[in-house]
Short mmCIF file of C-alpha atoms and ligand atoms in Angstrom, two decimals:
data_model
loop_
_atom_site.label_atom_id
_atom_site.label_comp_id
_atom_site.label_asym_id
_atom_site.label_seq_id
_atom_site.Cartn_x
_atom_site.Cartn_y
_atom_site.Cartn_z
CA UNK A 1 24.67 7.35 -14.20
CA UNK A 2 26.72 7.55 -17.44
CA UNK A 3 24.63 6.89 -20.56
CA UNK A 4 25.52 2.96 -22.04
CA UNK A 5 25.83 2.98 -25.65
CA UNK A 6 22.77 1.09 -26.18
CA UNK A 7 20.91 4.29 -25.47
CA UNK A 8 20.47 6.76 -28.40
CA UNK A 9 21.83 10.15 -27.82
CA UNK A 10 18.26 11.56 -27.62
CA UNK A 11 16.85 8.92 -25.21
CA UNK A 12 13.55 9.76 -23.90
CA UNK A 13 12.17 8.35 -20.61
CA UNK A 14 8.57 8.89 -21.69
CA UNK A 15 6.41 6.56 -23.61
CA UNK A 16 7.10 6.51 -27.45
CA UNK A 17 3.32 7.00 -28.04
CA UNK A 18 3.72 10.45 -26.32
CA UNK A 19 5.75 11.73 -29.16
CA UNK A 20 2.45 11.71 -31.30
CA UNK A 21 0.03 12.48 -28.39
CA UNK A 22 1.57 14.64 -25.69
CA UNK A 23 -0.39 14.74 -22.56
CA UNK A 24 -3.34 17.15 -23.18
CA UNK A 25 -3.50 20.63 -22.33
CA UNK A 26 -7.02 20.74 -20.89
CA UNK A 27 -9.23 23.92 -20.91
CA UNK A 28 -8.89 25.21 -17.39
CA UNK A 29 -12.14 23.99 -15.71
CA UNK A 30 -13.01 25.11 -11.96
CA UNK A 31 -13.91 22.29 -9.63
CA UNK A 32 -17.60 22.47 -9.00
CA UNK A 33 -19.17 21.99 -5.73
CA UNK A 34 -21.80 19.45 -7.04
CA UNK A 35 -21.92 16.90 -9.53
CA UNK A 36 -23.97 13.84 -10.41
CA UNK A 37 -21.07 11.48 -10.89
CA UNK A 38 -17.57 11.72 -9.90
CA UNK A 39 -15.00 9.54 -11.73
CA UNK A 40 -11.46 9.05 -10.02
CA UNK A 41 -9.12 8.29 -12.56
CA UNK A 42 -8.81 9.26 -16.48
CA UNK A 43 -7.70 5.90 -18.04
CA UNK A 44 -9.52 3.94 -20.43
CA UNK A 45 -11.86 2.53 -17.23
CA UNK A 46 -12.74 6.00 -15.97
CA UNK A 47 -13.27 7.63 -19.45
CA UNK A 48 -15.35 4.63 -20.50
CA UNK A 49 -17.38 5.14 -17.46
CA UNK A 50 -17.63 9.02 -17.78
CA UNK A 51 -18.77 8.73 -21.45
CA UNK A 52 -21.73 6.70 -20.52
CA UNK A 53 -22.97 8.58 -17.55
CA UNK A 54 -22.29 12.05 -19.54
CA UNK A 55 -24.28 10.83 -22.50
CA UNK A 56 -27.02 9.42 -20.33
CA UNK A 57 -27.46 13.19 -19.09
CA UNK A 58 -25.70 12.89 -15.91
CA UNK A 59 -23.31 15.94 -14.81
CA UNK A 60 -19.80 13.97 -14.55
CA UNK A 61 -16.76 14.94 -13.25
CA UNK A 62 -13.39 13.09 -13.97
CA UNK A 63 -10.59 13.85 -11.68
CA UNK A 64 -6.88 12.45 -11.99
CA UNK A 65 -4.07 13.17 -9.76
CA UNK A 66 -1.70 13.58 -12.74
CA UNK A 67 -2.15 14.58 -16.32
CA UNK A 68 -5.10 12.97 -17.94
CA UNK A 69 -4.27 9.60 -19.19
CA UNK A 70 -1.04 9.42 -17.00
CA UNK A 71 -1.41 6.05 -15.92
CA UNK A 72 -1.20 2.85 -17.99
CA UNK A 73 -3.67 3.76 -20.65
CA UNK A 74 -1.18 5.64 -22.84
CA UNK A 75 1.72 3.70 -21.68
CA UNK A 76 0.99 0.12 -22.85
CA UNK A 77 2.07 -1.98 -25.69
CA UNK A 78 -1.12 -1.87 -27.31
CA UNK A 79 -1.83 -5.38 -27.63
CA UNK A 80 -5.48 -6.32 -27.26
CA UNK A 81 -6.46 -9.93 -26.13
CA UNK A 82 -9.27 -11.61 -24.58
CA UNK A 83 -7.84 -10.81 -21.21
CA UNK A 84 -9.22 -13.19 -18.97
CA UNK A 85 -6.09 -15.30 -17.35
CA UNK A 86 -7.55 -18.31 -15.61
CA UNK A 87 -8.80 -20.75 -18.03
CA UNK A 88 -12.37 -22.42 -18.32
CA UNK A 89 -11.43 -25.38 -16.32
CA UNK A 90 -10.11 -23.37 -13.36
CA UNK A 91 -13.13 -20.82 -13.61
CA UNK A 92 -15.33 -24.14 -13.69
CA UNK A 93 -13.84 -25.61 -10.21
CA UNK A 94 -14.31 -22.34 -8.57
CA UNK A 95 -17.75 -20.99 -9.84
CA UNK A 96 -19.26 -23.61 -11.78
CA UNK A 97 -19.36 -24.46 -15.40
CA UNK A 98 -22.47 -21.86 -16.16
CA UNK A 99 -20.60 -18.87 -14.34
CA UNK A 100 -17.24 -19.93 -15.93
CA UNK A 101 -18.65 -19.92 -19.28
CA UNK A 102 -19.89 -16.28 -18.66
CA UNK A 103 -16.55 -15.04 -17.34
CA UNK A 104 -14.53 -16.59 -20.52
CA UNK A 105 -17.23 -14.93 -22.35
CA UNK A 106 -16.73 -11.45 -21.01
CA UNK A 107 -12.81 -11.78 -22.50
CA UNK A 108 -14.41 -12.32 -25.66
CA UNK A 109 -16.86 -9.60 -25.37
CA UNK A 110 -14.25 -7.04 -24.32
CA UNK A 111 -11.90 -7.81 -27.70
CA UNK A 112 -15.32 -7.44 -29.74
CA UNK A 113 -15.89 -4.36 -27.86
CA UNK A 114 -12.70 -2.48 -28.60
CA UNK A 115 -13.16 -2.99 -32.41
CA UNK A 116 -16.78 -2.26 -32.41
CA UNK A 117 -16.01 0.96 -30.21
CA UNK A 118 -13.41 2.65 -32.38
CA UNK A 119 -15.54 2.03 -35.41
CA UNK A 120 -18.59 3.38 -34.17
CA UNK A 121 -16.96 6.45 -32.70
CA UNK A 122 -14.68 7.07 -35.73
CA UNK A 123 -11.34 6.90 -33.54
CA UNK A 124 -8.51 7.26 -35.53
CA UNK A 125 -5.97 5.07 -33.65
CA UNK A 126 -4.15 2.50 -35.78
CA UNK A 127 -6.50 -0.15 -34.51
CA UNK A 128 -5.78 -3.57 -36.47
CA UNK A 129 -6.98 -7.11 -36.15
CA UNK A 130 -3.05 -8.00 -36.13
CA UNK A 131 -3.17 -11.65 -34.86
CA UNK A 132 -1.08 -12.56 -31.83
CA UNK A 133 1.90 -15.20 -32.33
CA UNK A 134 2.13 -16.41 -28.70
CA UNK A 135 5.40 -18.20 -28.72
CA UNK A 136 6.39 -21.42 -26.62
CA UNK A 137 9.46 -21.08 -24.74
CA UNK A 138 9.88 -24.82 -24.60
CA UNK A 139 8.54 -27.84 -26.31
CA UNK A 140 6.42 -28.93 -23.30
CA UNK A 141 4.70 -25.39 -23.72
CA UNK A 142 4.16 -26.11 -27.23
CA UNK A 143 2.52 -29.29 -26.62
CA UNK A 144 0.39 -27.86 -23.91
CA UNK A 145 -0.93 -24.98 -26.04
CA UNK A 146 -1.90 -27.52 -28.97
CA UNK A 147 -3.79 -29.64 -26.01
CA UNK A 148 -5.51 -26.43 -24.98
CA UNK A 149 -6.53 -25.78 -28.86
CA UNK A 150 -7.71 -29.13 -29.52
CA UNK A 151 -9.90 -29.09 -26.25
CA UNK A 152 -11.40 -25.64 -26.49
CA UNK A 153 -15.02 -25.66 -24.54
CA UNK A 154 -17.91 -25.76 -26.82
CA UNK A 155 -19.31 -22.12 -27.29
CA UNK A 156 -15.99 -20.80 -26.17
CA UNK A 157 -13.82 -21.65 -29.39
CA UNK A 158 -11.61 -18.88 -30.61
CA UNK A 159 -10.05 -18.55 -33.98
CA UNK A 160 -6.72 -19.98 -33.76
CA UNK A 161 -4.03 -22.25 -35.23
CA UNK A 162 -0.61 -23.90 -34.10
CA UNK A 163 2.51 -22.77 -35.94
CA UNK A 164 4.99 -25.39 -35.58
CA UNK A 165 8.75 -24.69 -35.12
CA UNK A 166 9.66 -25.36 -38.71
CA UNK A 167 7.20 -23.01 -39.95
CA UNK A 168 7.61 -20.13 -37.36
CA UNK A 169 10.11 -17.91 -39.60
CA UNK A 170 6.87 -16.94 -41.52
CA UNK A 171 5.72 -15.22 -38.14
CA UNK A 172 8.83 -14.17 -36.45
CA UNK A 173 12.64 -13.87 -37.25
CA UNK A 174 14.07 -16.11 -34.39
CA UNK A 175 14.98 -19.40 -33.49
CA UNK A 176 14.77 -18.88 -29.89
CA UNK A 177 11.03 -20.39 -29.86
CA UNK A 178 9.59 -23.85 -30.27
CA UNK A 179 6.73 -22.72 -32.50
CA UNK A 180 3.50 -21.39 -30.97
CA UNK A 181 -0.05 -20.55 -31.35
CA UNK A 182 -1.65 -17.90 -33.69
CA UNK A 183 -4.65 -16.05 -32.13
CA UNK A 184 -6.37 -14.60 -35.31
CA UNK A 185 -8.57 -12.08 -33.50
CA UNK A 186 -6.32 -10.46 -31.42
CA UNK A 187 -5.65 -6.93 -32.34
CA UNK A 188 -3.02 -3.90 -32.17
CA UNK A 189 -3.80 -0.25 -31.47
CA UNK A 190 -1.78 3.21 -30.67
CA UNK A 191 -2.90 2.98 -27.06
CA UNK A 192 -2.44 7.04 -26.72
CA UNK A 193 -4.50 7.74 -29.79
CA UNK A 194 -7.19 5.35 -28.36
CA UNK A 195 -7.01 7.20 -24.96
CA UNK A 196 -7.27 10.92 -26.70
CA UNK A 197 -10.31 9.50 -28.87
CA UNK A 198 -12.05 8.59 -25.55
CA UNK A 199 -11.09 11.84 -24.17
CA UNK A 200 -12.21 14.19 -26.80
CA UNK A 201 -15.58 12.31 -26.76
CA UNK A 202 -15.80 12.64 -22.97
CA UNK A 203 -15.51 16.36 -23.24
CA UNK A 204 -17.98 16.45 -26.41
CA UNK A 205 -20.09 14.81 -24.17
CA UNK A 206 -20.30 17.50 -21.60
CA UNK A 207 -17.95 15.92 -18.80
CA UNK A 208 -15.26 18.07 -16.91
CA UNK A 209 -11.96 16.56 -16.70
CA UNK A 210 -9.66 18.11 -14.14
CA UNK A 211 -5.95 17.17 -14.19
CA UNK A 212 -3.60 17.38 -11.34
CA UNK A 213 -6.35 16.98 -8.66
CA UNK A 214 -5.91 13.86 -6.62
CA UNK A 215 -8.91 12.75 -4.61
CA UNK A 216 -7.77 12.63 -1.09
CA UNK A 217 -11.03 11.25 0.67
CA UNK A 218 -14.35 10.03 0.15
CA UNK A 219 -17.05 10.61 2.92
CA UNK A 220 -20.83 9.35 2.73
CA UNK A 221 -23.56 11.74 3.67
CA UNK A 222 -27.36 11.54 3.44
CA UNK A 223 -27.52 12.33 -0.42
CA UNK A 224 -24.48 10.67 -1.62
CA UNK A 225 -20.71 11.21 -1.35
CA UNK A 226 -18.22 13.80 -0.70
CA UNK A 227 -15.12 13.83 -2.69
CA UNK A 228 -12.16 15.75 -0.99
CA UNK A 229 -9.73 17.25 -3.69
CA UNK A 230 -7.21 20.18 -3.72
CA UNK A 231 -8.50 21.36 -0.45
CA UNK A 232 -12.06 21.36 -1.54
CA UNK A 233 -15.20 18.87 -1.84
CA UNK A 234 -17.46 17.77 -4.48
CA UNK A 235 -20.75 16.66 -3.56
CA UNK A 236 -21.77 13.58 -5.91
CA UNK A 237 -24.56 11.16 -5.97
CA UNK A 238 -22.15 8.59 -7.50
CA UNK A 239 -18.74 7.74 -7.60
CA UNK A 240 -16.48 5.39 -9.88
CA UNK A 241 -12.90 4.58 -8.65
CA UNK A 242 -10.93 3.72 -11.81
CA UNK A 243 -7.58 3.93 -10.31
CA UNK A 244 -6.18 0.56 -11.25
CA UNK A 245 -2.29 0.18 -10.62
CA UNK A 246 -2.33 3.44 -9.09
CA UNK A 247 -4.66 2.84 -6.40
CA UNK A 248 -3.52 4.58 -3.30
CA UNK A 249 -4.88 5.31 0.30
CA UNK A 250 -8.09 6.77 -0.97
CA UNK A 251 -10.23 3.54 -0.39
CA UNK A 252 -8.08 1.00 1.84
CA UNK A 253 -10.59 -1.79 1.01
CA UNK A 254 -9.56 -1.67 -2.63
CA UNK A 255 -6.07 -1.09 -1.78
CA UNK A 256 -6.00 -4.45 0.17
CA UNK A 257 -7.04 -5.94 -3.02
CA UNK A 258 -4.94 -4.95 -6.05
CA UNK A 259 -1.26 -5.47 -6.23
CA UNK A 260 0.78 -2.89 -8.15
CA UNK A 261 3.46 -4.43 -10.35
CA UNK A 262 6.03 -2.48 -12.81
CA UNK A 263 5.44 -3.11 -16.40
CA UNK A 264 8.36 -1.81 -18.57
CA UNK A 265 9.00 -1.19 -22.30
CA UNK A 266 11.57 0.04 -24.57
CA UNK A 267 11.24 1.23 -28.15
CA UNK A 268 14.21 0.79 -30.63
CA UNK A 269 15.54 3.40 -32.99
CA UNK A 270 14.22 2.94 -36.51
CA UNK A 271 15.34 -0.33 -38.40
CA UNK A 272 15.91 -0.71 -42.00
CA UNK A 273 12.65 -1.93 -43.31
CA UNK A 274 14.18 -4.93 -44.89
CA UNK A 275 15.09 -6.02 -41.46
CA UNK A 276 11.74 -5.41 -39.85
CA UNK A 277 10.35 -7.40 -42.61
CA UNK A 278 12.37 -10.36 -41.80
CA UNK A 279 12.07 -10.12 -38.19
CA UNK A 280 8.08 -9.58 -38.07
CA UNK A 281 7.10 -10.64 -41.32
CA UNK A 282 3.41 -10.82 -40.83
CA UNK A 283 3.42 -7.50 -38.19
CA UNK A 284 1.90 -9.49 -35.42
CA UNK A 285 1.84 -8.72 -31.82
CA UNK A 286 3.81 -11.13 -30.03
CA UNK A 287 4.14 -12.97 -26.58
CA UNK A 288 5.52 -15.85 -25.06
CA UNK A 289 4.54 -18.67 -22.61
CA UNK A 290 6.80 -17.69 -19.92
CA UNK A 291 5.34 -16.75 -16.68
CA UNK A 292 7.57 -13.59 -16.40
CA UNK A 293 6.28 -12.69 -19.77
CA UNK A 294 7.62 -10.74 -22.48
CA UNK A 295 5.29 -8.87 -25.15
CA UNK A 296 6.40 -6.90 -28.41
CA UNK A 297 5.30 -5.63 -31.80
CA UNK A 298 6.23 -3.05 -34.42
CA UNK A 299 5.60 0.47 -33.93
CA UNK A 300 2.48 1.38 -36.19
CA UNK A 301 4.94 2.83 -38.69
CA UNK A 302 6.65 -0.53 -38.97
CA UNK A 303 9.95 0.86 -38.21
CA UNK A 304 10.91 0.03 -34.68
CA UNK A 305 10.32 -2.61 -32.15
CA UNK A 306 8.46 -1.96 -28.93
CA UNK A 307 9.62 -4.35 -26.49
CA UNK A 308 8.07 -4.98 -23.13
CA UNK A 309 8.49 -7.21 -20.10
CA UNK A 310 8.17 -7.61 -16.29
CA UNK A 311 12.10 -7.05 -15.66
CA UNK A 312 11.33 -5.80 -12.15
CA UNK A 313 8.67 -5.50 -9.75
CA UNK A 314 8.82 -1.76 -8.56
CA UNK A 315 11.98 -0.31 -10.45
CA UNK A 316 11.06 3.32 -11.17
CA UNK A 317 14.24 4.40 -13.04
CA UNK A 318 13.47 3.33 -16.72
CA UNK A 319 17.42 3.87 -17.38
CA UNK A 320 17.83 0.76 -15.29
CA UNK A 321 14.77 -1.22 -16.76
CA UNK A 322 16.06 -1.05 -20.44
CA UNK A 323 19.11 -2.76 -20.09
CA UNK A 324 17.65 -6.35 -19.27
CA UNK A 325 15.00 -5.61 -21.95
CA UNK A 326 17.47 -4.77 -24.22
CA UNK A 327 19.50 -7.91 -23.54
CA UNK A 328 16.54 -10.24 -24.11
CA UNK A 329 15.65 -8.35 -27.42
CA UNK A 330 19.27 -9.06 -28.78
CA UNK A 331 19.13 -12.61 -27.48
CA UNK A 332 15.67 -13.53 -29.43
CA UNK A 333 17.17 -11.35 -32.44
CA UNK A 334 20.79 -11.29 -32.50
CA UNK A 335 21.21 -9.78 -35.72
CA UNK A 336 20.18 -6.38 -34.21
CA UNK A 337 22.57 -6.55 -31.19
CA UNK A 338 23.77 -3.13 -32.38
CA UNK A 339 20.18 -1.52 -32.25
CA UNK A 340 19.91 1.26 -29.87
CA UNK A 341 17.31 2.06 -27.45
CA UNK A 342 15.26 5.56 -28.13
CA UNK A 343 12.68 5.44 -25.56
CA UNK A 344 12.16 3.43 -22.25
CA UNK A 345 9.32 3.98 -19.83
CA UNK A 346 7.04 1.92 -17.37
CA UNK A 347 3.85 1.98 -15.66
CA UNK A 348 1.98 0.33 -12.80
CA UNK A 349 -0.53 -2.60 -13.77
CA UNK A 350 -2.81 -3.98 -10.98
CA UNK A 351 -2.73 -7.75 -10.34
CA UNK A 352 -5.24 -9.67 -8.26
CA UNK A 353 -4.90 -12.64 -5.92
CA UNK A 354 -7.26 -14.58 -8.18
CA UNK A 355 -5.64 -13.21 -11.43
CA UNK A 356 -9.28 -11.75 -12.63
CA UNK A 357 -10.29 -8.24 -13.21
CA UNK A 358 -12.93 -7.26 -10.89
CA UNK A 359 -15.96 -4.66 -11.10
CA UNK A 360 -18.91 -3.61 -9.08
CA UNK A 361 -19.84 -2.18 -6.04
CA UNK A 362 -18.78 -1.49 -2.44
CA UNK A 363 -20.21 0.54 -0.01
CA UNK A 364 -22.22 2.35 -2.77
CA UNK A 365 -18.88 3.05 -4.88
CA UNK A 366 -18.53 1.62 -8.20
CA UNK A 367 -15.16 0.27 -9.24
CA UNK A 368 -13.55 -1.59 -11.92
CA UNK A 369 -9.77 -2.62 -11.95
CA UNK A 370 -7.44 -5.63 -11.42
CA UNK A 371 -6.63 -6.31 -15.11
CA UNK A 372 -3.51 -8.29 -14.42
CA UNK A 373 -1.75 -6.32 -17.11
CA UNK A 374 -4.38 -7.05 -19.85
CA UNK A 375 -6.38 -3.95 -19.86
CA UNK A 376 -6.16 -2.44 -22.99
CA UNK A 377 -9.39 -3.75 -24.17
CA UNK A 378 -10.94 -4.86 -20.86
CA UNK A 379 -10.59 -1.80 -19.01
CA UNK A 380 -12.53 0.32 -21.61
CA UNK A 381 -15.24 -2.42 -21.72
CA UNK A 382 -15.78 -2.61 -17.95
CA UNK A 383 -15.41 0.88 -17.48
CA UNK A 384 -18.44 1.17 -20.29
CA UNK A 385 -20.57 -1.52 -17.91
CA UNK A 386 -19.79 0.38 -14.88
CA UNK A 387 -21.07 3.68 -16.24
CA UNK A 388 -24.11 1.74 -17.32
CA UNK A 389 -24.66 0.34 -13.84
CA UNK A 390 -24.60 3.95 -12.38
CA UNK A 391 -27.29 4.88 -14.85
CA UNK A 392 -29.07 1.80 -13.52
CA UNK A 393 -29.29 0.22 -17.13
CA UNK A 394 -29.74 -3.65 -17.27
CA UNK A 395 -26.53 -3.90 -20.05
CA UNK A 396 -24.18 -2.82 -17.26
CA UNK A 397 -24.41 -6.08 -15.84
CA UNK A 398 -21.31 -8.52 -15.98
CA UNK A 399 -20.23 -11.86 -15.17
CA UNK A 400 -17.99 -10.26 -12.54
CA UNK A 401 -20.72 -8.66 -10.58
CA UNK A 402 -21.02 -11.76 -8.13
CA UNK A 403 -17.30 -12.66 -7.96
CA UNK A 404 -15.85 -12.06 -4.44
CA UNK A 405 -12.96 -9.85 -4.64
CA UNK A 406 -10.26 -11.54 -2.33
CA UNK A 407 -7.43 -10.08 -0.20
CA UNK A 408 -4.95 -11.81 1.94
CA UNK A 409 -3.96 -11.48 5.59
CA UNK A 410 -1.10 -9.17 6.19
CA UNK A 411 -1.46 -7.15 2.79
CA UNK A 412 -2.26 -3.79 3.12
CA UNK A 413 -0.94 -2.22 -0.60
CA UNK A 414 2.67 -2.90 -0.09
CA UNK A 415 3.48 -6.00 -2.04
CA UNK A 416 6.48 -7.39 0.06
CA UNK A 417 5.99 -10.98 -1.39
CA UNK A 418 6.47 -9.72 -5.09
CA UNK A 419 10.21 -9.98 -5.40
CA UNK A 420 10.62 -13.68 -4.03
CA UNK A 421 7.57 -14.76 -6.10
CA UNK A 422 9.20 -13.31 -9.57
CA UNK A 423 12.69 -14.60 -8.71
CA UNK A 424 10.68 -18.09 -8.07
CA UNK A 425 8.72 -17.68 -11.76
CA UNK A 426 11.89 -16.55 -13.49
CA UNK A 427 13.60 -19.70 -12.15
CA UNK A 428 10.85 -21.97 -13.32
CA UNK A 429 10.61 -20.45 -16.87
CA UNK A 430 14.63 -21.04 -17.31
CA UNK A 431 14.33 -24.57 -15.81
CA UNK A 432 11.80 -25.82 -18.45
CA UNK A 433 8.38 -25.64 -17.00
C1 FAD B 501 4.34 -0.74 -19.86
C2 FAD B 501 2.83 -1.40 -19.79
C3 FAD B 501 2.46 -2.10 -20.94
C4 FAD B 501 1.19 -2.52 -21.05
N1 FAD B 501 0.79 -3.30 -22.11
C5 FAD B 501 -0.53 -3.67 -22.10
C6 FAD B 501 -0.86 -4.60 -23.66
O1 FAD B 501 -0.13 -4.61 -24.54
N2 FAD B 501 -2.11 -4.81 -23.55
C7 FAD B 501 -3.00 -4.84 -22.45
O2 FAD B 501 -4.14 -5.35 -22.56
N3 FAD B 501 -2.61 -4.33 -21.37
C8 FAD B 501 -1.41 -3.57 -21.17
N4 FAD B 501 -1.15 -3.01 -20.12
C9 FAD B 501 -2.03 -2.80 -18.99
C10 FAD B 501 -3.17 -1.63 -19.52
O3 FAD B 501 -2.57 -0.70 -19.93
C11 FAD B 501 -4.18 -1.20 -18.13
O4 FAD B 501 -4.61 -2.68 -17.74
C12 FAD B 501 -5.04 -0.18 -18.60
O5 FAD B 501 -4.42 0.78 -19.37
C13 FAD B 501 -5.73 0.08 -17.33
O6 FAD B 501 -6.51 1.36 -17.47
P1 FAD B 501 -7.21 2.06 -16.31
O7 FAD B 501 -7.89 3.31 -16.80
O8 FAD B 501 -7.87 1.02 -15.44
O9 FAD B 501 -5.99 2.33 -15.39
P2 FAD B 501 -4.82 3.68 -15.53
O10 FAD B 501 -4.83 4.14 -17.07
O11 FAD B 501 -3.64 3.34 -15.35
O12 FAD B 501 -5.48 4.94 -15.13
C14 FAD B 501 -5.37 5.12 -13.83
C15 FAD B 501 -5.28 6.49 -13.43
O13 FAD B 501 -5.93 6.83 -11.93
C16 FAD B 501 -5.30 7.86 -11.62
N5 FAD B 501 -5.37 8.04 -10.17
C17 FAD B 501 -4.94 7.34 -9.06
N6 FAD B 501 -5.19 7.75 -7.88
C18 FAD B 501 -5.95 8.75 -8.13
C19 FAD B 501 -6.53 9.71 -7.22
N7 FAD B 501 -6.64 9.35 -5.85
N8 FAD B 501 -7.13 10.69 -7.66
C20 FAD B 501 -7.18 11.01 -9.00
N9 FAD B 501 -6.80 10.24 -9.93
C21 FAD B 501 -5.94 9.00 -9.18
C22 FAD B 501 -3.79 7.79 -12.00
O14 FAD B 501 -3.00 9.09 -12.11
C23 FAD B 501 -4.02 7.22 -13.49
O15 FAD B 501 -3.99 8.25 -14.42
C24 FAD B 501 0.24 -2.35 -19.91
C25 FAD B 501 0.58 -1.44 -18.84
C26 FAD B 501 1.82 -0.98 -18.88
C27 FAD B 501 2.20 0.03 -17.64
#
């Protein structure tokens, strides 16, 4: 393929974050024959669980099919919100008011958890309470956001205010939106530095992390489980499955319940500081109300725009996912139409049929996954809770423990229905919904 001029000469097809934090070269660790806990997946979920179990005195082994942190946890946009997608009213219809309250509260807990964790552990990862500008893509959405803000359920209020269109330039240098809402406590982070900080602490706690070691089977025996990996097996009392959007054939029950969807980002070349301060004067994280969402922010050094969206369902070539993102970027900010892309990358997030994250136990195996594209905070939070559950601690209990994890007939892990659904949502976004 010829290189379109929108790409810089040294275009990288790896996450921008990996420039600062390359995938770690871990000390060689032989695979033990036995462990107390085997964690499968070394993203935020797996590492947070492992941190609990290792510090709780359990011999913990973390396996990853690829490099440590190969999945979403070092690829994401670094935008941390309250994560839970269904609103209180929808949750109350399904679960009743008390349980709905607890579920929404878990979203608040997850946001608070990241800030507290980073502080307590002293992890230097550009964590900042940046505030999120959630922009309305049409007037009806602006009104809906204002109604939602005015009717926040008692006890679940979040700090937020409306920004009308006439004041929008104080938040964002574009006329493409119809105002929006500012969530004051949402945060930004350098996702790979956060991951590296977690990895360092897991290793310091005495856990073993083994990359390039895909778990290929789990069997039960009288004392626990046997995890097959690289032609050998590890006997483990407990197993945590933390594979999210990369969940494969290992556990068909989970595979039937998560829907892998591609999420794509580009980074621009550095822009002049004057331009950045006009486009993003308050250095917020940004998203918009379209169903087929776009999310963006400045890089931590304030020089580039990192611009992400669901421009495809399963494209694996980041050269192909970049042009539609670039087109949307310059539609929003026409002044930078000549800006070139320095990085383009993607990862697989995990959606679920009820748009909720799920965590708990199945057949004695612990799991947490299905963050529906919003796991930057929630994954570490639920990983922590699952680690505490493994230790049998009461604080591991969550509002997700008793939530049924649904599948659908004829779904075995290959989301054949995605392309038509995304096309339908994209049409709705364009036609004023
Ligand atoms: C481009 C992109 C942008 C995003 N932006 C945001 C954002 O701004 N805000 C936000 O909240 N969320 C965002 N997300 C989502 C967020 O990153 C994820 O929800 C979160 O990182 C999930 O963490 P995890 O540990 O559960 O999974 P992952 O970090 O994906 O880790 C799963 C790991 O499991 C491993 N694995 C799979 N199968 C096996 C096996 N059989 N054996 C061993 N290992 C296995 C994989 O190799 C992988 O490393 C984004 C995701 C992407 C891809």
